[in-house]
PDB file of C-alpha atoms and ligand atoms in Angstrom:
ATOM      1  CA  UNK A   1       6.021  -8.976 -21.331  1.00 95.00           C
ATOM      2  CA  UNK A   2       3.349  -8.373 -23.987  1.00 97.00           C
ATOM      3  CA  UNK A   3       3.385  -4.496 -24.108  1.00 98.00           C
ATOM      4  CA  UNK A   4       5.757  -2.213 -25.957  1.00 98.00           C
ATOM      5  CA  UNK A   5       7.522   0.545 -24.099  1.00 98.00           C
ATOM      6  CA  UNK A   6       5.168   3.095 -25.684  1.00 98.00           C
ATOM      7  CA  UNK A   7       2.067   1.151 -24.402  1.00 98.00           C
ATOM      8  CA  UNK A   8       3.557   0.927 -20.922  1.00 98.00           C
ATOM      9  CA  UNK A   9       4.261   4.670 -20.856  1.00 98.00           C
ATOM     10  CA  UNK A  10       0.717   5.380 -22.186  1.00 98.00           C
ATOM     11  CA  UNK A  11      -0.914   3.214 -19.525  1.00 98.00           C
ATOM     12  CA  UNK A  12       1.264   4.755 -16.883  1.00 98.00           C
ATOM     13  CA  UNK A  13       0.110   8.214 -17.898  1.00 98.00           C
ATOM     14  CA  UNK A  14      -3.543   7.105 -18.136  1.00 98.00           C
ATOM     15  CA  UNK A  15      -3.474   5.685 -14.608  1.00 98.00           C
ATOM     16  CA  UNK A  16      -1.594   8.513 -13.137  1.00 98.00           C
ATOM     17  CA  UNK A  17      -3.898  11.031 -14.677  1.00 98.00           C
ATOM     18  CA  UNK A  18      -6.870   9.173 -13.150  1.00 98.00           C
ATOM     19  CA  UNK A  19      -5.111   9.491  -9.764  1.00 98.00           C
ATOM     20  CA  UNK A  20      -4.224  13.216 -10.058  1.00 98.00           C
ATOM     21  CA  UNK A  21      -7.555  14.249 -11.555  1.00 98.00           C
ATOM     22  CA  UNK A  22      -9.594  12.043  -9.194  1.00 98.00           C
ATOM     23  CA  UNK A  23     -11.565  10.523 -12.147  1.00 98.00           C
ATOM     24  CA  UNK A  24     -12.133   6.751 -12.283  1.00 98.00           C
ATOM     25  CA  UNK A  25     -11.251   4.646 -15.333  1.00 98.00           C
ATOM     26  CA  UNK A  26     -12.002   1.145 -16.558  1.00 97.00           C
ATOM     27  CA  UNK A  27      -9.544  -1.578 -15.470  1.00 97.00           C
ATOM     28  CA  UNK A  28      -6.785  -1.892 -17.928  1.00 98.00           C
ATOM     29  CA  UNK A  29      -7.286  -5.655 -18.528  1.00 97.00           C
ATOM     30  CA  UNK A  30     -10.584  -4.716 -20.280  1.00 97.00           C
ATOM     31  CA  UNK A  31      -8.471  -3.263 -23.147  1.00 97.00           C
ATOM     32  CA  UNK A  32      -5.382  -5.505 -22.595  1.00 98.00           C
ATOM     33  CA  UNK A  33      -6.664  -8.918 -21.500  1.00 97.00           C
ATOM     34  CA  UNK A  34      -3.363 -10.718 -22.244  1.00 97.00           C
ATOM     35  CA  UNK A  35      -0.953  -8.615 -20.101  1.00 98.00           C
ATOM     36  CA  UNK A  36       1.252 -10.468 -17.647  1.00 97.00           C
ATOM     37  CA  UNK A  37       2.668  -9.522 -14.201  1.00 97.00           C
ATOM     38  CA  UNK A  38       5.816  -8.069 -15.704  1.00 98.00           C
ATOM     39  CA  UNK A  39       3.752  -5.679 -17.835  1.00 98.00           C
ATOM     40  CA  UNK A  40       1.779  -4.655 -14.655  1.00 98.00           C
ATOM     41  CA  UNK A  41       4.912  -3.926 -12.569  1.00 98.00           C
ATOM     42  CA  UNK A  42       6.456  -2.211 -15.603  1.00 98.00           C
ATOM     43  CA  UNK A  43       3.502   0.257 -15.659  1.00 99.00           C
ATOM     44  CA  UNK A  44       3.809   0.719 -11.839  1.00 98.00           C
ATOM     45  CA  UNK A  45       7.504   1.472 -12.164  1.00 98.00           C
ATOM     46  CA  UNK A  46       6.894   3.883 -15.011  1.00 99.00           C
ATOM     47  CA  UNK A  47       4.395   5.766 -12.785  1.00 99.00           C
ATOM     48  CA  UNK A  48       7.062   5.900 -10.052  1.00 98.00           C
ATOM     49  CA  UNK A  49       9.703   7.174 -12.403  1.00 98.00           C
ATOM     50  CA  UNK A  50       7.477   9.937 -13.833  1.00 98.00           C
ATOM     51  CA  UNK A  51       6.638  11.109 -10.300  1.00 98.00           C
ATOM     52  CA  UNK A  52      10.295  11.181  -9.343  1.00 98.00           C
ATOM     53  CA  UNK A  53      11.150  13.137 -12.433  1.00 98.00           C
ATOM     54  CA  UNK A  54       8.468  15.650 -11.588  1.00 98.00           C
ATOM     55  CA  UNK A  55      10.051  16.167  -8.159  1.00 98.00           C
ATOM     56  CA  UNK A  56       8.010  13.858  -5.782  1.00 98.00           C
ATOM     57  CA  UNK A  57      10.246  12.110  -3.280  1.00 98.00           C
ATOM     58  CA  UNK A  58      10.145   8.401  -2.712  1.00 98.00           C
ATOM     59  CA  UNK A  59       8.791   7.738   0.817  1.00 98.00           C
ATOM     60  CA  UNK A  60       8.600   3.938   1.136  1.00 98.00           C
ATOM     61  CA  UNK A  61       7.170   0.606   0.042  1.00 99.00           C
ATOM     62  CA  UNK A  62       3.892  -1.114   0.851  1.00 98.00           C
ATOM     63  CA  UNK A  63       2.636  -4.647   0.730  1.00 98.00           C
ATOM     64  CA  UNK A  64      -1.044  -5.311  -0.321  1.00 97.00           C
ATOM     65  CA  UNK A  65      -3.416  -8.243  -0.239  1.00 96.00           C
ATOM     66  CA  UNK A  66      -1.344  -9.844   2.557  1.00 95.00           C
ATOM     67  CA  UNK A  67      -4.525 -10.617   4.640  1.00 88.00           C
ATOM     68  CA  UNK A  68      -6.433 -13.884   4.253  1.00 80.00           C
ATOM     69  CA  UNK A  69      -9.624 -11.776   4.084  1.00 77.00           C
ATOM     70  CA  UNK A  70      -8.479  -9.693   1.104  1.00 82.00           C
ATOM     71  CA  UNK A  71      -6.854 -12.512  -0.740  1.00 83.00           C
ATOM     72  CA  UNK A  72     -10.043 -14.553  -0.428  1.00 80.00           C
ATOM     73  CA  UNK A  73     -12.105 -11.629  -1.555  1.00 73.00           C
ATOM     74  CA  UNK A  74      -9.787 -11.251  -4.642  1.00 72.00           C
ATOM     75  CA  UNK A  75      -9.498 -14.981  -5.231  1.00 74.00           C
ATOM     76  CA  UNK A  76      -5.666 -14.802  -5.180  1.00 77.00           C
ATOM     77  CA  UNK A  77      -2.908 -16.347  -3.113  1.00 76.00           C
ATOM     78  CA  UNK A  78      -0.034 -13.840  -3.827  1.00 86.00           C
ATOM     79  CA  UNK A  79       0.467 -10.544  -2.185  1.00 94.00           C
ATOM     80  CA  UNK A  80       1.482  -7.465  -4.265  1.00 97.00           C
ATOM     81  CA  UNK A  81       3.630  -4.432  -3.556  1.00 98.00           C
ATOM     82  CA  UNK A  82       3.637  -0.785  -4.387  1.00 98.00           C
ATOM     83  CA  UNK A  83       5.412   2.484  -3.601  1.00 99.00           C
ATOM     84  CA  UNK A  84       4.656   5.517  -1.403  1.00 99.00           C
ATOM     85  CA  UNK A  85       5.581   9.156  -2.149  1.00 98.00           C
ATOM     86  CA  UNK A  86       6.008  12.163   0.090  1.00 98.00           C
ATOM     87  CA  UNK A  87       2.794  13.861  -1.083  1.00 98.00           C
ATOM     88  CA  UNK A  88       0.743  10.838   0.064  1.00 98.00           C
ATOM     89  CA  UNK A  89       2.038  11.155   3.693  1.00 98.00           C
ATOM     90  CA  UNK A  90       0.037  12.677   6.630  1.00 98.00           C
ATOM     91  CA  UNK A  91       1.042  12.930  10.290  1.00 98.00           C
ATOM     92  CA  UNK A  92      -1.181  11.883  13.215  1.00 98.00           C
ATOM     93  CA  UNK A  93      -4.202  14.187  13.412  1.00 98.00           C
ATOM     94  CA  UNK A  94      -3.822  15.798   9.979  1.00 98.00           C
ATOM     95  CA  UNK A  95      -6.510  16.097   7.320  1.00 98.00           C
ATOM     96  CA  UNK A  96      -7.184  14.396   4.002  1.00 98.00           C
ATOM     97  CA  UNK A  97      -9.226  16.236   1.404  1.00 98.00           C
ATOM     98  CA  UNK A  98     -11.756  13.760   0.012  1.00 98.00           C
ATOM     99  CA  UNK A  99     -12.398  15.765  -3.154  1.00 98.00           C
ATOM    100  CA  UNK A 100      -8.773  14.965  -4.199  1.00 98.00           C
ATOM    101  CA  UNK A 101      -9.676  11.237  -4.166  1.00 98.00           C
ATOM    102  CA  UNK A 102     -12.214   9.046  -5.958  1.00 98.00           C
ATOM    103  CA  UNK A 103     -13.692   6.672  -3.365  1.00 98.00           C
ATOM    104  CA  UNK A 104     -11.305   6.349  -0.522  1.00 98.00           C
ATOM    105  CA  UNK A 105     -11.162   3.484   1.973  1.00 97.00           C
ATOM    106  CA  UNK A 106      -8.990   3.273   5.125  1.00 98.00           C
ATOM    107  CA  UNK A 107      -7.315   0.341   6.751  1.00 97.00           C
ATOM    108  CA  UNK A 108      -4.970  -0.123   9.813  1.00 98.00           C
ATOM    109  CA  UNK A 109      -1.383  -1.429   9.241  1.00 98.00           C
ATOM    110  CA  UNK A 110       1.696  -1.948  11.225  1.00 98.00           C
ATOM    111  CA  UNK A 111       4.499  -0.005   9.626  1.00 98.00           C
ATOM    112  CA  UNK A 112       8.140  -0.187  10.347  1.00 98.00           C
ATOM    113  CA  UNK A 113      11.559   1.273   9.330  1.00 98.00           C
ATOM    114  CA  UNK A 114      14.486  -1.033   8.616  1.00 98.00           C
ATOM    115  CA  UNK A 115      18.019  -0.562  10.010  1.00 98.00           C
ATOM    116  CA  UNK A 116      19.817  -2.914   7.699  1.00 98.00           C
ATOM    117  CA  UNK A 117      19.454  -4.110   4.068  1.00 98.00           C
ATOM    118  CA  UNK A 118      17.094  -7.048   3.488  1.00 98.00           C
ATOM    119  CA  UNK A 119      17.577  -8.984   0.342  1.00 98.00           C
ATOM    120  CA  UNK A 120      16.050 -12.184  -0.983  1.00 97.00           C
ATOM    121  CA  UNK A 121      15.539 -14.746  -2.359  1.00 97.00           C
ATOM    122  CA  UNK A 122      15.666 -16.454   1.085  1.00 97.00           C
ATOM    123  CA  UNK A 123      14.622 -13.649   3.375  1.00 98.00           C
ATOM    124  CA  UNK A 124      12.676 -14.908   6.410  1.00 98.00           C
ATOM    125  CA  UNK A 125      10.629 -13.622   9.314  1.00 98.00           C
ATOM    126  CA  UNK A 126      13.663 -14.086  11.572  1.00 98.00           C
ATOM    127  CA  UNK A 127      15.908 -11.942   9.279  1.00 98.00           C
ATOM    128  CA  UNK A 128      13.236  -9.206   9.109  1.00 98.00           C
ATOM    129  CA  UNK A 129      12.960  -9.196  12.923  1.00 98.00           C
ATOM    130  CA  UNK A 130      16.744  -8.577  13.199  1.00 98.00           C
ATOM    131  CA  UNK A 131      16.459  -5.771  10.563  1.00 98.00           C
ATOM    132  CA  UNK A 132      13.635  -3.716  12.195  1.00 98.00           C
ATOM    133  CA  UNK A 133      14.702  -0.366  13.490  1.00 98.00           C
ATOM    134  CA  UNK A 134      11.353   0.590  15.015  1.00 98.00           C
ATOM    135  CA  UNK A 135       7.599   0.109  14.622  1.00 98.00           C
ATOM    136  CA  UNK A 136       5.059   2.796  13.782  1.00 98.00           C
ATOM    137  CA  UNK A 137       1.190   2.646  14.056  1.00 98.00           C
ATOM    138  CA  UNK A 138      -0.263   3.575  10.657  1.00 98.00           C
ATOM    139  CA  UNK A 139      -3.322   3.638   8.425  1.00 98.00           C
ATOM    140  CA  UNK A 140      -3.397   3.426   4.714  1.00 98.00           C
ATOM    141  CA  UNK A 141      -6.005   5.270   2.559  1.00 98.00           C
ATOM    142  CA  UNK A 142      -6.485   3.187  -0.602  1.00 98.00           C
ATOM    143  CA  UNK A 143      -8.265   4.708  -3.561  1.00 98.00           C
ATOM    144  CA  UNK A 144      -8.421   2.396  -6.587  1.00 97.00           C
ATOM    145  CA  UNK A 145      -8.464   4.410  -9.739  1.00 98.00           C
ATOM    146  CA  UNK A 146     -10.853   1.655 -11.173  1.00 97.00           C
ATOM    147  CA  UNK A 147     -14.520   2.138 -11.378  1.00 96.00           C
ATOM    148  CA  UNK A 148     -16.453   0.948  -8.345  1.00 95.00           C
ATOM    149  CA  UNK A 149     -13.146  -0.362  -6.773  1.00 93.00           C
ATOM    150  CA  UNK A 150     -13.398  -3.357  -9.041  1.00 91.00           C
ATOM    151  CA  UNK A 151     -10.178  -4.816 -10.501  1.00 92.00           C
ATOM    152  CA  UNK A 152      -8.122  -7.961 -10.993  1.00 92.00           C
ATOM    153  CA  UNK A 153      -4.537  -8.562  -9.801  1.00 93.00           C
ATOM    154  CA  UNK A 154      -2.806  -7.281 -12.888  1.00 96.00           C
ATOM    155  CA  UNK A 155      -4.856  -4.113 -13.130  1.00 96.00           C
ATOM    156  CA  UNK A 156      -4.312  -3.254  -9.512  1.00 96.00           C
ATOM    157  CA  UNK A 157      -0.522  -3.849  -9.551  1.00 97.00           C
ATOM    158  CA  UNK A 158      -0.281  -1.399 -12.570  1.00 98.00           C
ATOM    159  CA  UNK A 159      -2.360   1.103 -10.478  1.00 98.00           C
ATOM    160  CA  UNK A 160       0.253   1.093  -7.722  1.00 98.00           C
ATOM    161  CA  UNK A 161      -1.825  -1.200  -5.587  1.00 98.00           C
ATOM    162  CA  UNK A 162      -4.453   1.602  -5.038  1.00 98.00           C
ATOM    163  CA  UNK A 163      -1.972   3.706  -2.965  1.00 98.00           C
ATOM    164  CA  UNK A 164      -3.206   7.205  -2.413  1.00 98.00           C
ATOM    165  CA  UNK A 165      -2.487   8.484   1.178  1.00 99.00           C
ATOM    166  CA  UNK A 166      -1.125   7.203   4.419  1.00 99.00           C
ATOM    167  CA  UNK A 167      -0.983   8.356   7.994  1.00 98.00           C
ATOM    168  CA  UNK A 168       1.647   7.614  10.581  1.00 98.00           C
ATOM    169  CA  UNK A 169       1.472   7.904  14.415  1.00 97.00           C
ATOM    170  CA  UNK A 170       4.136   9.859  16.222  1.00 88.00           C
ATOM    171  CA  UNK A 171       5.468   7.153  18.443  1.00 94.00           C
ATOM    172  CA  UNK A 172       8.371   4.911  17.433  1.00 96.00           C
ATOM    173  CA  UNK A 173       8.385   1.627  19.282  1.00 97.00           C
ATOM    174  CA  UNK A 174      11.222  -0.860  19.715  1.00 96.00           C
ATOM    175  CA  UNK A 175       9.869  -4.350  18.748  1.00 94.00           C
ATOM    176  CA  UNK A 176      12.206  -6.309  21.094  1.00 91.00           C
ATOM    177  CA  UNK A 177       9.506  -7.339  23.466  1.00 90.00           C
ATOM    178  CA  UNK A 178       6.566  -7.124  21.163  1.00 96.00           C
ATOM    179  CA  UNK A 179       4.942 -10.165  19.337  1.00 97.00           C
ATOM    180  CA  UNK A 180       3.660  -8.607  16.134  1.00 98.00           C
ATOM    181  CA  UNK A 181       1.370 -11.602  15.526  1.00 98.00           C
ATOM    182  CA  UNK A 182      -0.729 -11.013  18.676  1.00 98.00           C
ATOM    183  CA  UNK A 183      -0.600  -7.212  18.542  1.00 98.00           C
ATOM    184  CA  UNK A 184      -4.190  -6.092  18.388  1.00 98.00           C
ATOM    185  CA  UNK A 185      -5.818  -3.161  16.596  1.00 98.00           C
ATOM    186  CA  UNK A 186      -9.215  -1.458  17.034  1.00 98.00           C
ATOM    187  CA  UNK A 187     -10.386   0.777  14.097  1.00 98.00           C
ATOM    188  CA  UNK A 188     -12.834   3.464  15.110  1.00 98.00           C
ATOM    189  CA  UNK A 189     -14.829   5.801  12.716  1.00 98.00           C
ATOM    190  CA  UNK A 190     -16.407   8.746  14.404  1.00 98.00           C
ATOM    191  CA  UNK A 191     -15.876   7.010  17.797  1.00 98.00           C
ATOM    192  CA  UNK A 192     -17.531   3.782  16.865  1.00 98.00           C
ATOM    193  CA  UNK A 193     -15.711   0.461  16.516  1.00 98.00           C
ATOM    194  CA  UNK A 194     -15.866  -0.436  12.783  1.00 98.00           C
ATOM    195  CA  UNK A 195     -13.177  -3.260  12.576  1.00 97.00           C
ATOM    196  CA  UNK A 196     -10.844  -5.169  14.776  1.00 97.00           C
ATOM    197  CA  UNK A 197      -7.922  -7.440  14.266  1.00 97.00           C
ATOM    198  CA  UNK A 198      -4.436  -8.606  15.101  1.00 98.00           C
ATOM    199  CA  UNK A 199      -1.059  -8.685  13.275  1.00 98.00           C
ATOM    200  CA  UNK A 200      -1.425 -12.387  12.517  1.00 97.00           C
ATOM    201  CA  UNK A 201      -4.037 -11.462   9.911  1.00 96.00           C
ATOM    202  CA  UNK A 202      -1.047 -10.449   7.814  1.00 97.00           C
ATOM    203  CA  UNK A 203       0.518 -13.608   6.498  1.00 95.00           C
ATOM    204  CA  UNK A 204       0.631 -14.908  10.191  1.00 96.00           C
ATOM    205  CA  UNK A 205       3.086 -12.203  11.100  1.00 97.00           C
ATOM    206  CA  UNK A 206       3.584  -8.748   9.505  1.00 98.00           C
ATOM    207  CA  UNK A 207       7.389  -9.444   9.470  1.00 98.00           C
ATOM    208  CA  UNK A 208       6.574 -12.221   7.027  1.00 97.00           C
ATOM    209  CA  UNK A 209       5.068  -9.706   4.717  1.00 98.00           C
ATOM    210  CA  UNK A 210       8.347  -7.798   4.730  1.00 98.00           C
ATOM    211  CA  UNK A 211      10.305 -11.028   4.017  1.00 98.00           C
ATOM    212  CA  UNK A 212       8.005 -11.719   1.111  1.00 97.00           C
ATOM    213  CA  UNK A 213       8.568  -8.144  -0.203  1.00 98.00           C
ATOM    214  CA  UNK A 214      12.388  -8.711  -0.058  1.00 98.00           C
ATOM    215  CA  UNK A 215      11.837 -11.980  -1.958  1.00 98.00           C
ATOM    216  CA  UNK A 216       9.608 -10.390  -4.585  1.00 98.00           C
ATOM    217  CA  UNK A 217      12.132  -7.505  -5.124  1.00 98.00           C
ATOM    218  CA  UNK A 218      14.998 -10.044  -5.388  1.00 98.00           C
ATOM    219  CA  UNK A 219      13.259 -11.401  -8.597  1.00 97.00           C
ATOM    220  CA  UNK A 220      13.830  -7.893 -10.044  1.00 96.00           C
ATOM    221  CA  UNK A 221      17.409  -7.653  -8.657  1.00 98.00           C
ATOM    222  CA  UNK A 222      16.304  -5.236  -5.996  1.00 98.00           C
ATOM    223  CA  UNK A 223      16.368  -5.238  -2.227  1.00 98.00           C
ATOM    224  CA  UNK A 224      14.977  -3.237   0.739  1.00 98.00           C
ATOM    225  CA  UNK A 225      17.675  -0.731   1.731  1.00 98.00           C
ATOM    226  CA  UNK A 226      18.462   0.103   5.300  1.00 98.00           C
ATOM    227  CA  UNK A 227      16.234   3.024   6.495  1.00 98.00           C
ATOM    228  CA  UNK A 228      13.308   2.029   4.395  1.00 99.00           C
ATOM    229  CA  UNK A 229       9.695   2.780   5.600  1.00 98.00           C
ATOM    230  CA  UNK A 230       7.511  -0.258   4.931  1.00 99.00           C
ATOM    231  CA  UNK A 231       3.756  -0.641   5.369  1.00 98.00           C
ATOM    232  CA  UNK A 232       3.066  -4.292   5.923  1.00 98.00           C
ATOM    233  CA  UNK A 233      -0.525  -4.636   4.613  1.00 98.00           C
ATOM    234  CA  UNK A 234      -3.999  -4.102   6.056  1.00 97.00           C
ATOM    235  CA  UNK A 235      -4.944  -6.119   9.206  1.00 96.00           C
ATOM    236  CA  UNK A 236      -8.637  -5.602   8.640  1.00 94.00           C
ATOM    237  CA  UNK A 237     -11.090  -5.030   5.760  1.00 92.00           C
ATOM    238  CA  UNK A 238     -10.900  -1.519   4.341  1.00 94.00           C
ATOM    239  CA  UNK A 239     -13.678   0.862   5.475  1.00 96.00           C
ATOM    240  CA  UNK A 240     -15.216   3.561   3.199  1.00 97.00           C
ATOM    241  CA  UNK A 241     -14.843   7.093   4.356  1.00 98.00           C
ATOM    242  CA  UNK A 242     -16.466  10.436   3.597  1.00 98.00           C
ATOM    243  CA  UNK A 243     -15.823  14.079   4.288  1.00 98.00           C
ATOM    244  CA  UNK A 244     -16.492  14.810   7.915  1.00 98.00           C
ATOM    245  CA  UNK A 245     -15.298  11.401   9.223  1.00 99.00           C
ATOM    246  CA  UNK A 246     -12.611  11.036  11.788  1.00 98.00           C
ATOM    247  CA  UNK A 247     -10.860   7.700  11.902  1.00 99.00           C
ATOM    248  CA  UNK A 248      -8.561   6.363  14.668  1.00 98.00           C
ATOM    249  CA  UNK A 249      -6.622   3.120  14.851  1.00 98.00           C
ATOM    250  CA  UNK A 250      -5.678   2.091  18.336  1.00 98.00           C
ATOM    251  CA  UNK A 251      -2.892  -0.456  18.479  1.00 98.00           C
ATOM    252  CA  UNK A 252      -1.902  -2.503  21.380  1.00 98.00           C
ATOM    253  CA  UNK A 253       1.779  -1.569  22.391  1.00 97.00           C
ATOM    254  CA  UNK A 254       2.166   0.903  19.504  1.00 98.00           C
ATOM    255  CA  UNK A 255      -0.220   3.664  20.316  1.00 98.00           C
ATOM    256  CA  UNK A 256      -2.867   5.248  18.140  1.00 98.00           C
ATOM    257  CA  UNK A 257      -3.072   7.244  14.993  1.00 98.00           C
ATOM    258  CA  UNK A 258      -5.910   9.528  13.801  1.00 98.00           C
ATOM    259  CA  UNK A 259      -6.924  11.154  10.536  1.00 98.00           C
ATOM    260  CA  UNK A 260      -9.695  13.566   9.664  1.00 98.00           C
ATOM    261  CA  UNK A 261     -11.450  13.696   6.221  1.00 98.00           C
ATOM    262  CA  UNK A 262     -12.525  17.034   4.927  1.00 98.00           C
TER     263      UNK A 262
HETATM  264  C1  OOG B   1      -5.341  -3.202  -3.114  1.00 55.34           C
HETATM  265  C2  OOG B   1      -4.368  -2.723  -2.084  1.00 55.34           C
HETATM  266  C3  OOG B   1      -4.485  -3.596  -0.847  1.00 55.34           C
HETATM  267  C4  OOG B   1      -3.613  -3.939   1.489  1.00 55.34           C
HETATM  268  O1  OOG B   1      -3.098  -3.344   2.534  1.00 55.34           O
HETATM  269  O2  OOG B   1      -4.093  -5.052   1.530  1.00 55.34           O
HETATM  270  C5  OOG B   1      -3.655  -3.029   0.223  1.00 55.34           C
HETATM  271  C6  OOG B   1      -6.792  -2.920  -2.755  1.00 55.34           C
HETATM  272  O3  OOG B   1      -7.310  -3.601  -2.005  1.00 55.34           O
HETATM  273  O4  OOG B   1      -7.325  -1.888  -3.355  1.00 55.34           O
HETATM  274  O5  OOG B   1      -3.119  -1.959   0.323  1.00 55.34           O
HETATM  275 MG1   MG B   2      -2.808  -1.380   2.423  1.00 55.34          MG
END
């Protein structure tokens, strides 16, 4: 840690204010070039605590930068995690108001709910597969608070990994007969295919993403409790969206999920 409690709290307020006012800011490492990963997660956890204290409800966890494409683009080899809150959630077919966001992008993700606790440090794909209650088709709307969506790993962790909205489909699917690695997805914007991919884009298997989450949490003395909603990370690149767009992700086996931007 390099920051004081007061600096962490100030940076948490700074980034959350950027989120809630939909105004971009410069990445925090411009002013604090020497911060470490503990500082970054401390800022993220301070944002989470402030939201809870204001009455927002915790809704789940998300993994980010789990795809080869995104890690390569960022020049990093470690995924990151963030949190989801109730006000970020939308159901299939609902609207997202673009003026509440800065420069939103959308990405398809396989989400799941756990039925037993997952804890590290030696969590594995096999353990995750045993702990999955059901799968849900989903899309995440990321909206970096940083100008032009440009950031480094430490800045984006502090910014709650660009979390802003997410949409879940209505169908819950038992994963018993489904190979998550070969599960395909087609992303359509206004009826046109804009990206395609399969679960294997996410660390070889989206279940591995959850195992890594449990192992990262273990370093903090935390685990993934039973009944946790987890978004496993984008399968494709993120696609920019504007007011008037309708985006659908059609997943093999899992069904589809749609969101409209207004
Ligand atoms: C960071 C968040 C990445 C994912 O699924 O890879 C993420 C970003 O790209 O802004 O949510
Ligand atoms: Mg994501």
